[in-house]
Amino acid sequence: MPDAPGHKKTVNSFDVARLAGVSRSAVSRTFTDGASVSKETRDKVIAAARELGYRVNVLARSLHKQKSDLVGVVAADLDNPFRSEQIDLLSKGLLECGFRPILLRGEKSTDVADLIGSLLQYSVAGVIVTSDTPPEEICIECLENGVPLVVVNKRDPGAPVDRVVTAFEDGGRKAYEHLIASGCRKLAVVTPERSSFSINGRALAFEQAANDGGVPVIRIAWGAQTYDGGLAAAEFVHRVRSEVDGVFCTADYLALGVLDGLRHIHGLRVPQDIQVVGYDDIPQAAWKAYDLTTFSQSRHDLCEATLDLLMQRLENPDLPQQVRVCDVHLVQRATTRGPAGEVLVQVHQLNCCCPTACWISSAGQLLGAISGLSPKGCPVPSSGEIWSR
């Protein structure tokens, strides 16, 4: 019976073999990495496959191999610049390793469990989770099915799965130390109302360091980990302005909103009136409109460690559980004054003999001329526009 109008017959490997004049096993070897097949046979098979529009059914093949070349990536907050760059790097890395990423979005831990369960039905080679921490039960199911599971920046789920975390507690402490070194004595920490494991860890470490140092700190937990969340949090920072001269935002995405709110809605100068530190070092943090002092957790390091753990687990499933810790480091820009408390004074020529401007410390000590000329004899200016160093 002829095919119905508009219906395209499914092409299989037997059709390709018949057109190419080769055996079906030759077709199979042609599309199997590392299999032995002559160039002449390969060329015939490829030409026939293109003519017929044939594509290998990877899922069907995985039923025979028990495992596919698919790796599930479960993520959330994809509008966050840090997360989107992280997923992009993971996807590229998986492709370079010969795997095909499947991206699924999951928010709550129950959603993550359901998503991982659905991935197991496709005989995935492994699973990477960057969203909420998966429940212990689904982690154990992955282990029982021989599917490696790597969780990124999440708490220990209770099962022996591999984890990659950044040194967020160290970052929180260093954020406190940097603000104190920059002259702040009354602090606030801005964090989302619903914090993740690593976000909350940064805030707790910052608060603990402040308590240990006898420095008052106010926690402002409001909204989501978004620009709008930060914009709303700026209102609360402004309300306690007399009690705060330094702010630690537990994510750059929040910090951008806080900065715009403080500057453009409430008319505060940063860092002259209040200093702000972020965390993540997303690309937007370096934009001149923000020039945000922040702590960098390298997406490249995170992804490299994640893929390395996954590949090791695939090669040797009996390895003991591994936890990789990636360092963070300060990236000082213009939203803090810095350890020396130095500011740049743009000097009017009438007030200063230097042709451009001079560095002075907050105590008024002349440090040097931007022009490179000797500032000897140059008086400290009585007026000028102040910029952060």
mmCIF file of C-alpha atoms in Angstrom:
data_model
loop_
_atom_site.group_PDB
_atom_site.id
_atom_site.type_symbol
_atom_site.label_atom_id
_atom_site.label_comp_id
_atom_site.label_asym_id
_atom_site.label_seq_id
_atom_site.Cartn_x
_atom_site.Cartn_y
_atom_site.Cartn_z
ATOM 1 C CA MET A 1 0.000 0.000 0.000
ATOM 2 C CA PRO A 2 1.468 3.407 -0.933
ATOM 3 C CA ASP A 3 2.375 5.823 1.827
ATOM 4 C CA ALA A 4 -0.259 8.334 2.844
ATOM 5 C CA PRO A 5 0.197 11.853 1.428
ATOM 6 C CA GLY A 6 2.694 13.842 3.481
ATOM 7 C CA HIS A 7 3.963 10.716 5.254
ATOM 8 C CA LYS A 8 7.719 10.187 5.009
ATOM 9 C CA LYS A 9 8.939 6.613 5.292
ATOM 10 C CA THR A 10 11.401 5.994 8.110
ATOM 11 C CA VAL A 11 14.821 5.149 6.716
ATOM 12 C CA ASN A 12 16.800 2.451 8.509
ATOM 13 C CA SER A 13 20.281 1.001 8.247
ATOM 14 C CA PHE A 14 19.108 -1.774 5.902
ATOM 15 C CA ASP A 15 17.996 0.866 3.367
ATOM 16 C CA VAL A 16 21.402 2.538 3.553
ATOM 17 C CA ALA A 17 23.193 -0.810 3.138
ATOM 18 C CA ARG A 18 21.064 -1.687 0.104
ATOM 19 C CA LEU A 19 21.740 1.651 -1.635
ATOM 20 C CA ALA A 20 25.455 1.622 -0.786
ATOM 21 C CA GLY A 21 25.853 -2.005 -1.829
ATOM 22 C CA VAL A 22 27.384 -3.042 1.488
ATOM 23 C CA SER A 23 26.356 -5.161 4.464
ATOM 24 C CA ARG A 24 24.328 -3.787 7.350
ATOM 25 C CA SER A 25 27.266 -4.425 9.690
ATOM 26 C CA ALA A 26 29.382 -2.143 7.480
ATOM 27 C CA VAL A 27 26.812 0.619 8.013
ATOM 28 C CA SER A 28 26.934 0.025 11.754
ATOM 29 C CA ARG A 29 30.743 0.164 11.827
ATOM 30 C CA THR A 30 30.724 3.384 9.801
ATOM 31 C CA PHE A 31 28.690 5.143 12.463
ATOM 32 C CA THR A 32 30.519 3.635 15.445
ATOM 33 C CA ASP A 33 33.481 5.605 16.777
ATOM 34 C CA GLY A 34 36.712 3.637 16.587
ATOM 35 C CA ALA A 35 35.251 0.760 14.524
ATOM 36 C CA SER A 36 37.281 -0.673 11.631
ATOM 37 C CA VAL A 37 35.974 0.210 8.155
ATOM 38 C CA SER A 38 37.759 1.019 4.891
ATOM 39 C CA LYS A 39 37.667 4.538 3.476
ATOM 40 C CA GLU A 40 35.931 3.285 0.311
ATOM 41 C CA THR A 41 33.170 1.610 2.295
ATOM 42 C CA ARG A 42 32.815 4.595 4.627
ATOM 43 C CA ASP A 43 32.452 6.993 1.684
ATOM 44 C CA LYS A 44 29.761 4.800 0.099
ATOM 45 C CA VAL A 45 27.790 4.558 3.327
ATOM 46 C CA ILE A 46 28.001 8.295 4.076
ATOM 47 C CA ALA A 47 26.868 9.161 0.527
ATOM 48 C CA ALA A 48 23.905 6.760 0.749
ATOM 49 C CA ALA A 49 22.949 8.031 4.203
ATOM 50 C CA ARG A 50 22.926 11.620 2.987
ATOM 51 C CA GLU A 51 20.854 10.737 -0.067
ATOM 52 C CA LEU A 52 18.250 8.923 2.045
ATOM 53 C CA GLY A 53 18.334 11.387 4.960
ATOM 54 C CA TYR A 54 19.390 8.654 7.397
ATOM 55 C CA ARG A 55 20.456 9.476 10.953
ATOM 56 C CA VAL A 56 21.624 7.083 13.640
ATOM 57 C CA ASN A 57 19.062 6.423 16.378
ATOM 58 C CA VAL A 58 21.316 7.139 19.355
ATOM 59 C CA LEU A 59 18.678 6.229 21.931
ATOM 60 C CA ALA A 60 18.007 2.877 20.308
ATOM 61 C CA ARG A 61 21.720 2.157 20.203
ATOM 62 C CA SER A 62 22.039 3.039 23.896
ATOM 63 C CA LEU A 63 19.600 0.224 24.737
ATOM 64 C CA HIS A 64 22.157 -2.257 23.440
ATOM 65 C CA LYS A 65 25.120 -0.544 25.126
ATOM 66 C CA GLN A 66 23.176 0.035 28.390
ATOM 67 C CA LYS A 67 24.558 3.604 28.386
ATOM 68 C CA SER A 68 24.255 6.539 26.006
ATOM 69 C CA ASP A 69 26.584 9.474 25.408
ATOM 70 C CA LEU A 70 24.020 11.793 27.015
ATOM 71 C CA VAL A 71 24.799 13.744 30.198
ATOM 72 C CA GLY A 72 21.972 15.485 32.024
ATOM 73 C CA VAL A 73 22.581 19.006 33.348
ATOM 74 C CA VAL A 74 19.993 20.176 35.896
ATOM 75 C CA ALA A 75 20.101 23.938 36.478
ATOM 76 C CA ALA A 76 18.037 26.829 37.844
ATOM 77 C CA ASP A 77 18.124 30.649 37.733
ATOM 78 C CA LEU A 78 19.202 30.662 34.101
ATOM 79 C CA ASP A 79 18.619 34.431 33.908
ATOM 80 C CA ASN A 80 21.530 34.876 36.328
ATOM 81 C CA PRO A 81 24.690 35.820 34.354
ATOM 82 C CA PHE A 82 26.854 33.598 36.559
ATOM 83 C CA ARG A 83 24.618 30.561 36.009
ATOM 84 C CA SER A 84 24.217 31.093 32.252
ATOM 85 C CA GLU A 85 27.993 31.342 31.756
ATOM 86 C CA GLN A 86 28.508 28.269 33.935
ATOM 87 C CA ILE A 87 26.027 26.211 31.882
ATOM 88 C CA ASP A 88 27.580 27.425 28.644
ATOM 89 C CA LEU A 89 31.043 26.290 29.773
ATOM 90 C CA LEU A 90 29.730 22.925 30.995
ATOM 91 C CA SER A 91 27.941 22.304 27.696
ATOM 92 C CA LYS A 92 31.020 23.120 25.643
ATOM 93 C CA GLY A 93 33.201 20.980 27.886
ATOM 94 C CA LEU A 94 30.879 17.975 27.610
ATOM 95 C CA LEU A 95 30.849 18.248 23.810
ATOM 96 C CA GLU A 96 34.654 18.389 23.759
ATOM 97 C CA CYS A 97 34.689 15.192 25.864
ATOM 98 C CA GLY A 98 32.433 13.434 23.354
ATOM 99 C CA PHE A 99 29.172 13.713 25.304
ATOM 100 C CA ARG A 100 25.858 15.366 24.463
ATOM 101 C CA PRO A 101 24.386 17.617 27.181
ATOM 102 C CA ILE A 102 20.667 17.607 27.999
ATOM 103 C CA LEU A 103 19.643 20.743 29.898
ATOM 104 C CA LEU A 104 16.700 20.496 32.291
ATOM 105 C CA ARG A 105 15.494 23.295 34.526
ATOM 106 C CA GLY A 106 14.722 22.478 38.148
ATOM 107 C CA GLU A 107 14.125 24.765 41.113
ATOM 108 C CA LYS A 108 13.097 22.886 44.276
ATOM 109 C CA SER A 109 14.741 19.669 45.455
ATOM 110 C CA THR A 110 11.562 17.703 44.648
ATOM 111 C CA ASP A 111 11.712 18.988 41.058
ATOM 112 C CA VAL A 112 15.374 17.971 40.853
ATOM 113 C CA ALA A 113 14.543 14.437 41.988
ATOM 114 C CA ASP A 114 11.834 14.081 39.337
ATOM 115 C CA LEU A 115 14.135 15.434 36.625
ATOM 116 C CA ILE A 116 16.993 13.101 37.545
ATOM 117 C CA GLY A 117 14.521 10.199 37.577
ATOM 118 C CA SER A 118 13.418 11.061 34.046
ATOM 119 C CA LEU A 119 17.055 11.259 32.905
ATOM 120 C CA LEU A 120 17.709 7.739 34.187
ATOM 121 C CA GLN A 121 15.050 6.482 31.772
ATOM 122 C CA TYR A 122 17.270 7.597 28.884
ATOM 123 C CA SER A 123 20.308 5.603 30.044
ATOM 124 C CA VAL A 124 22.332 8.778 30.573
ATOM 125 C CA ALA A 125 26.063 8.419 31.135
ATOM 126 C CA GLY A 126 26.027 10.914 34.018
ATOM 127 C CA VAL A 127 24.217 13.811 35.713
ATOM 128 C CA ILE A 128 25.463 17.252 36.806
ATOM 129 C CA VAL A 129 23.326 19.290 39.220
ATOM 130 C CA THR A 130 23.810 23.067 39.678
ATOM 131 C CA SER A 131 20.309 23.803 40.993
ATOM 132 C CA ASP A 132 18.931 22.749 44.389
ATOM 133 C CA THR A 133 20.550 19.874 46.308
ATOM 134 C CA PRO A 134 19.015 16.549 45.172
ATOM 135 C CA PRO A 135 17.410 14.354 47.873
ATOM 136 C CA GLU A 136 19.463 11.460 49.211
ATOM 137 C CA GLU A 137 17.083 8.852 47.749
ATOM 138 C CA ILE A 138 17.586 9.892 44.119
ATOM 139 C CA CYS A 139 21.373 10.106 44.660
ATOM 140 C CA ILE A 140 21.384 6.507 45.886
ATOM 141 C CA GLU A 141 19.281 5.462 42.887
ATOM 142 C CA CYS A 142 21.889 6.978 40.574
ATOM 143 C CA LEU A 143 24.643 5.065 42.368
ATOM 144 C CA GLU A 144 22.702 1.806 42.156
ATOM 145 C CA ASN A 145 22.233 2.334 38.414
ATOM 146 C CA GLY A 146 25.907 3.113 37.857
ATOM 147 C CA VAL A 147 25.205 6.718 36.833
ATOM 148 C CA PRO A 148 27.814 9.217 38.141
ATOM 149 C CA LEU A 149 26.298 12.273 39.825
ATOM 150 C CA VAL A 150 28.234 15.499 40.458
ATOM 151 C CA VAL A 151 26.669 18.362 42.436
ATOM 152 C CA VAL A 152 28.084 21.887 42.192
ATOM 153 C CA ASN A 153 28.096 24.374 45.075
ATOM 154 C CA LYS A 154 25.532 22.336 47.023
ATOM 155 C CA ARG A 155 25.452 20.860 50.503
ATOM 156 C CA ASP A 156 26.237 17.191 51.083
ATOM 157 C CA PRO A 157 23.048 15.323 50.091
ATOM 158 C CA GLY A 158 23.850 12.474 52.487
ATOM 159 C CA ALA A 159 24.859 10.015 49.774
ATOM 160 C CA PRO A 160 28.488 9.487 48.653
ATOM 161 C CA VAL A 161 28.332 11.582 45.456
ATOM 162 C CA ASP A 162 31.101 13.814 44.121
ATOM 163 C CA ARG A 163 30.874 17.542 44.885
ATOM 164 C CA VAL A 164 32.514 20.744 43.666
ATOM 165 C CA VAL A 165 32.298 23.799 45.922
ATOM 166 C CA THR A 166 33.937 27.195 46.080
ATOM 167 C CA ALA A 167 35.584 28.440 49.260
ATOM 168 C CA PHE A 168 32.535 30.587 50.044
ATOM 169 C CA GLU A 169 33.235 30.744 53.789
ATOM 170 C CA ASP A 170 36.680 32.146 53.038
ATOM 171 C CA GLY A 171 35.054 34.622 50.649
ATOM 172 C CA GLY A 172 32.600 35.813 53.294
ATOM 173 C CA ARG A 173 35.392 36.375 55.804
ATOM 174 C CA LYS A 174 37.537 38.194 53.261
ATOM 175 C CA ALA A 175 34.619 40.454 52.323
ATOM 176 C CA TYR A 176 34.399 41.521 55.975
ATOM 177 C CA GLU A 177 38.165 42.041 56.181
ATOM 178 C CA HIS A 178 38.208 44.138 53.005
ATOM 179 C CA LEU A 179 35.410 46.453 54.164
ATOM 180 C CA ILE A 180 37.086 46.911 57.556
ATOM 181 C CA ALA A 181 40.441 47.628 55.869
ATOM 182 C CA SER A 182 38.638 50.168 53.677
ATOM 183 C CA GLY A 183 37.492 52.087 56.745
ATOM 184 C CA CYS A 184 33.977 50.691 57.308
ATOM 185 C CA ARG A 185 32.791 50.207 60.887
ATOM 186 C CA LYS A 186 29.024 49.623 60.511
ATOM 187 C CA LEU A 187 28.104 46.788 58.173
ATOM 188 C CA ALA A 188 25.155 45.198 56.408
ATOM 189 C CA VAL A 189 24.850 42.000 54.386
ATOM 190 C CA VAL A 190 22.276 41.796 51.581
ATOM 191 C CA THR A 191 21.066 38.316 50.669
ATOM 192 C CA PRO A 192 18.005 36.811 48.931
ATOM 193 C CA GLU A 193 15.019 35.902 51.076
ATOM 194 C CA ARG A 194 15.445 32.273 49.973
ATOM 195 C CA SER A 195 19.182 31.597 49.962
ATOM 196 C CA SER A 196 20.996 28.648 48.439
ATOM 197 C CA PHE A 197 23.584 26.618 50.343
ATOM 198 C CA SER A 198 26.540 28.660 49.080
ATOM 199 C CA ILE A 199 24.792 32.069 49.255
ATOM 200 C CA ASN A 200 23.756 31.498 52.859
ATOM 201 C CA GLY A 201 27.246 30.208 53.679
ATOM 202 C CA ARG A 202 28.791 33.464 52.463
ATOM 203 C CA ALA A 203 26.405 35.525 54.581
ATOM 204 C CA LEU A 204 26.963 33.420 57.705
ATOM 205 C CA ALA A 205 30.756 33.586 57.343
ATOM 206 C CA PHE A 206 30.588 37.380 56.919
ATOM 207 C CA GLU A 207 28.362 37.742 59.995
ATOM 208 C CA GLN A 208 30.572 35.446 62.077
ATOM 209 C CA ALA A 209 33.678 37.438 61.164
ATOM 210 C CA ALA A 210 31.894 40.678 62.092
ATOM 211 C CA ASN A 211 30.737 39.230 65.418
ATOM 212 C CA ASP A 212 34.245 38.002 66.170
ATOM 213 C CA GLY A 213 35.545 41.499 65.412
ATOM 214 C CA GLY A 214 32.923 43.219 67.562
ATOM 215 C CA VAL A 215 31.503 45.046 64.534
ATOM 216 C CA PRO A 216 27.714 45.500 64.250
ATOM 217 C CA VAL A 217 26.138 43.908 61.177
ATOM 218 C CA ILE A 218 22.576 44.054 59.855
ATOM 219 C CA ARG A 219 21.190 41.283 57.648
ATOM 220 C CA ILE A 220 18.837 42.430 54.875
ATOM 221 C CA ALA A 221 17.126 39.372 53.371
ATOM 222 C CA TRP A 222 14.705 40.460 50.682
ATOM 223 C CA GLY A 223 13.307 39.225 47.386
ATOM 224 C CA ALA A 224 15.050 36.941 44.932
ATOM 225 C CA GLN A 225 18.654 36.718 43.739
ATOM 226 C CA THR A 226 18.010 39.185 40.917
ATOM 227 C CA TYR A 227 18.662 42.778 39.900
ATOM 228 C CA ASP A 228 15.137 43.740 41.009
ATOM 229 C CA GLY A 229 15.758 42.035 44.346
ATOM 230 C CA GLY A 230 18.842 44.195 44.825
ATOM 231 C CA LEU A 231 16.973 47.338 43.779
ATOM 232 C CA ALA A 232 14.337 46.645 46.449
ATOM 233 C CA ALA A 233 17.010 45.841 49.054
ATOM 234 C CA ALA A 234 18.589 49.265 48.426
ATOM 235 C CA GLU A 235 15.491 50.830 49.945
ATOM 236 C CA PHE A 236 16.111 48.953 53.192
ATOM 237 C CA VAL A 237 19.805 49.881 53.144
ATOM 238 C CA HIS A 238 18.778 53.527 52.801
ATOM 239 C CA ARG A 239 16.378 53.249 55.743
ATOM 240 C CA VAL A 240 19.248 52.197 58.026
ATOM 241 C CA ARG A 241 21.747 54.506 56.352
ATOM 242 C CA SER A 242 22.873 56.053 59.653
ATOM 243 C CA GLU A 243 23.785 52.566 60.896
ATOM 244 C CA VAL A 244 25.621 51.330 57.767
ATOM 245 C CA ASP A 245 28.750 52.474 55.939
ATOM 246 C CA GLY A 246 29.671 49.172 54.219
ATOM 247 C CA VAL A 247 27.506 46.595 52.409
ATOM 248 C CA PHE A 248 28.331 43.026 51.394
ATOM 249 C CA CYS A 249 26.020 41.691 48.671
ATOM 250 C CA THR A 250 26.173 37.886 48.537
ATOM 251 C CA ALA A 251 25.836 37.904 44.723
ATOM 252 C CA ASP A 252 26.814 40.418 42.045
ATOM 253 C CA TYR A 253 23.376 40.202 40.433
ATOM 254 C CA LEU A 254 21.962 41.622 43.685
ATOM 255 C CA ALA A 255 24.788 44.147 43.996
ATOM 256 C CA LEU A 256 24.021 45.738 40.616
ATOM 257 C CA GLY A 257 20.488 46.511 41.777
ATOM 258 C CA VAL A 258 21.722 47.753 45.158
ATOM 259 C CA LEU A 259 24.205 50.116 43.475
ATOM 260 C CA ASP A 260 21.621 51.576 41.106
ATOM 261 C CA GLY A 261 19.130 51.996 43.932
ATOM 262 C CA LEU A 262 21.602 53.731 46.252
ATOM 263 C CA ARG A 263 22.986 55.995 43.534
ATOM 264 C CA HIS A 264 20.035 56.859 41.322
ATOM 265 C CA ILE A 265 17.058 56.620 43.682
ATOM 266 C CA HIS A 266 18.557 57.696 46.995
ATOM 267 C CA GLY A 267 21.366 59.951 45.755
ATOM 268 C CA LEU A 268 24.211 58.304 47.663
ATOM 269 C CA ARG A 269 27.782 58.387 46.403
ATOM 270 C CA VAL A 270 29.676 55.116 46.243
ATOM 271 C CA PRO A 271 32.260 54.733 47.782
ATOM 272 C CA GLN A 272 32.313 58.182 49.407
ATOM 273 C CA ASP A 273 29.039 57.824 51.343
ATOM 274 C CA ILE A 274 28.801 54.043 51.473
ATOM 275 C CA GLN A 275 30.977 51.172 50.200
ATOM 276 C CA VAL A 276 29.711 48.044 48.430
ATOM 277 C CA VAL A 277 31.263 44.613 47.808
ATOM 278 C CA GLY A 278 29.752 41.865 45.646
ATOM 279 C CA TYR A 279 30.458 38.194 45.014
ATOM 280 C CA ASP A 280 30.818 36.159 41.771
ATOM 281 C CA ASP A 281 32.602 38.614 39.421
ATOM 282 C CA ILE A 282 30.036 38.323 36.633
ATOM 283 C CA PRO A 283 30.966 40.177 33.413
ATOM 284 C CA GLN A 284 28.615 43.078 34.253
ATOM 285 C CA ALA A 285 30.587 43.762 37.466
ATOM 286 C CA ALA A 286 33.439 45.121 35.338
ATOM 287 C CA TRP A 287 31.195 47.425 33.302
ATOM 288 C CA LYS A 288 32.169 51.066 33.826
ATOM 289 C CA ALA A 289 28.649 51.876 34.975
ATOM 290 C CA TYR A 290 29.222 49.627 38.017
ATOM 291 C CA ASP A 291 32.977 48.966 38.391
ATOM 292 C CA LEU A 292 32.043 46.714 41.297
ATOM 293 C CA THR A 293 34.549 45.456 43.865
ATOM 294 C CA THR A 294 33.774 41.757 44.178
ATOM 295 C CA PHE A 295 35.058 38.272 44.868
ATOM 296 C CA SER A 296 35.717 36.052 41.884
ATOM 297 C CA GLN A 297 34.779 32.382 41.825
ATOM 298 C CA SER A 298 36.094 31.173 38.495
ATOM 299 C CA ARG A 299 33.466 29.531 36.306
ATOM 300 C CA HIS A 300 36.283 27.904 34.343
ATOM 301 C CA ASP A 301 37.748 26.320 37.482
ATOM 302 C CA LEU A 302 34.329 25.115 38.609
ATOM 303 C CA CYS A 303 33.537 23.544 35.245
ATOM 304 C CA GLU A 304 36.983 21.998 34.853
ATOM 305 C CA ALA A 305 36.715 20.377 38.299
ATOM 306 C CA THR A 306 33.151 19.185 37.595
ATOM 307 C CA LEU A 307 34.053 17.539 34.291
ATOM 308 C CA ASP A 308 37.214 16.026 35.757
ATOM 309 C CA LEU A 309 35.238 14.360 38.562
ATOM 310 C CA LEU A 310 32.638 13.076 36.096
ATOM 311 C CA MET A 311 35.259 11.582 33.756
ATOM 312 C CA GLN A 312 37.144 9.989 36.649
ATOM 313 C CA ARG A 313 33.952 8.430 37.957
ATOM 314 C CA LEU A 314 33.090 7.044 34.496
ATOM 315 C CA GLU A 315 36.541 5.476 34.197
ATOM 316 C CA ASN A 316 36.639 4.157 37.758
ATOM 317 C CA PRO A 317 33.200 3.831 39.432
ATOM 318 C CA ASP A 318 34.759 2.459 42.637
ATOM 319 C CA LEU A 319 36.699 5.605 43.527
ATOM 320 C CA PRO A 320 35.914 7.036 46.984
ATOM 321 C CA GLN A 321 33.732 10.145 47.143
ATOM 322 C CA GLN A 322 35.611 13.296 46.156
ATOM 323 C CA VAL A 323 35.063 16.946 47.098
ATOM 324 C CA ARG A 324 36.907 19.643 45.133
ATOM 325 C CA VAL A 325 37.227 23.146 46.571
ATOM 326 C CA CYS A 326 37.864 26.087 44.205
ATOM 327 C CA ASP A 327 39.438 29.240 45.640
ATOM 328 C CA VAL A 328 37.991 32.756 45.497
ATOM 329 C CA HIS A 329 39.925 36.009 45.300
ATOM 330 C CA LEU A 330 39.272 39.729 45.674
ATOM 331 C CA VAL A 331 38.844 41.879 42.558
ATOM 332 C CA GLN A 332 39.056 45.459 43.766
ATOM 333 C CA ARG A 333 37.362 48.092 41.667
ATOM 334 C CA ALA A 334 35.723 51.447 42.377
ATOM 335 C CA THR A 335 32.950 50.671 44.897
ATOM 336 C CA THR A 336 35.387 50.425 47.835
ATOM 337 C CA ARG A 337 38.217 52.711 48.867
ATOM 338 C CA GLY A 338 40.745 49.937 49.401
ATOM 339 C CA PRO A 339 43.010 49.085 52.336
ATOM 340 C CA ALA A 340 44.882 52.414 52.302
ATOM 341 C CA GLY A 341 41.655 54.410 52.280
ATOM 342 C CA GLU A 342 43.022 56.339 49.288
ATOM 343 C CA VAL A 343 40.877 58.449 47.013
ATOM 344 C CA LEU A 344 41.680 60.177 43.754
ATOM 345 C CA VAL A 345 41.143 63.914 43.740
ATOM 346 C CA GLN A 346 40.553 65.521 40.368
ATOM 347 C CA VAL A 347 42.167 68.923 40.915
ATOM 348 C CA HIS A 348 41.106 72.156 39.265
ATOM 349 C CA GLN A 349 44.147 73.824 37.718
ATOM 350 C CA LEU A 350 43.481 77.029 39.631
ATOM 351 C CA ASN A 351 43.899 75.137 42.917
ATOM 352 C CA CYS A 352 46.970 73.105 42.003
ATOM 353 C CA CYS A 353 50.189 73.608 40.064
ATOM 354 C CA CYS A 354 50.053 70.062 38.599
ATOM 355 C CA PRO A 355 48.733 69.851 35.011
ATOM 356 C CA THR A 356 46.385 66.934 35.775
ATOM 357 C CA ALA A 357 45.690 65.450 39.177
ATOM 358 C CA CYS A 358 47.354 64.133 42.306
ATOM 359 C CA TRP A 359 46.932 61.082 44.513
ATOM 360 C CA ILE A 360 46.292 61.993 48.114
ATOM 361 C CA SER A 361 45.426 59.815 51.058
ATOM 362 C CA SER A 362 42.344 60.368 53.196
ATOM 363 C CA ALA A 363 44.645 62.080 55.689
ATOM 364 C CA GLY A 364 45.691 64.619 53.051
ATOM 365 C CA GLN A 365 49.184 63.241 52.416
ATOM 366 C CA LEU A 366 50.377 63.807 48.856
ATOM 367 C CA LEU A 367 51.307 60.489 47.199
ATOM 368 C CA GLY A 368 52.161 61.290 43.592
ATOM 369 C CA ALA A 369 51.075 62.878 40.377
ATOM 370 C CA ILE A 370 49.051 61.032 37.738
ATOM 371 C CA SER A 371 50.973 62.838 35.023
ATOM 372 C CA GLY A 372 54.231 61.325 36.256
ATOM 373 C CA LEU A 373 55.647 64.768 37.010
ATOM 374 C CA SER A 374 57.135 65.448 40.395
ATOM 375 C CA PRO A 375 54.458 66.799 42.761
ATOM 376 C CA LYS A 376 57.109 68.465 44.905
ATOM 377 C CA GLY A 377 55.838 71.748 46.226
ATOM 378 C CA CYS A 378 52.268 71.046 45.117
ATOM 379 C CA PRO A 379 49.849 72.103 47.862
ATOM 380 C CA VAL A 380 46.984 69.822 48.848
ATOM 381 C CA PRO A 381 43.985 71.191 46.946
ATOM 382 C CA SER A 382 41.161 72.771 48.837
ATOM 383 C CA SER A 383 38.479 71.567 46.459
ATOM 384 C CA GLY A 384 37.946 69.054 43.717
ATOM 385 C CA GLU A 385 35.891 66.101 42.586
ATOM 386 C CA ILE A 386 36.623 62.847 44.445
ATOM 387 C CA TRP A 387 36.905 59.537 42.609
ATOM 388 C CA SER A 388 37.685 56.114 44.012
ATOM 389 C CA ARG A 389 41.148 54.845 43.257
#
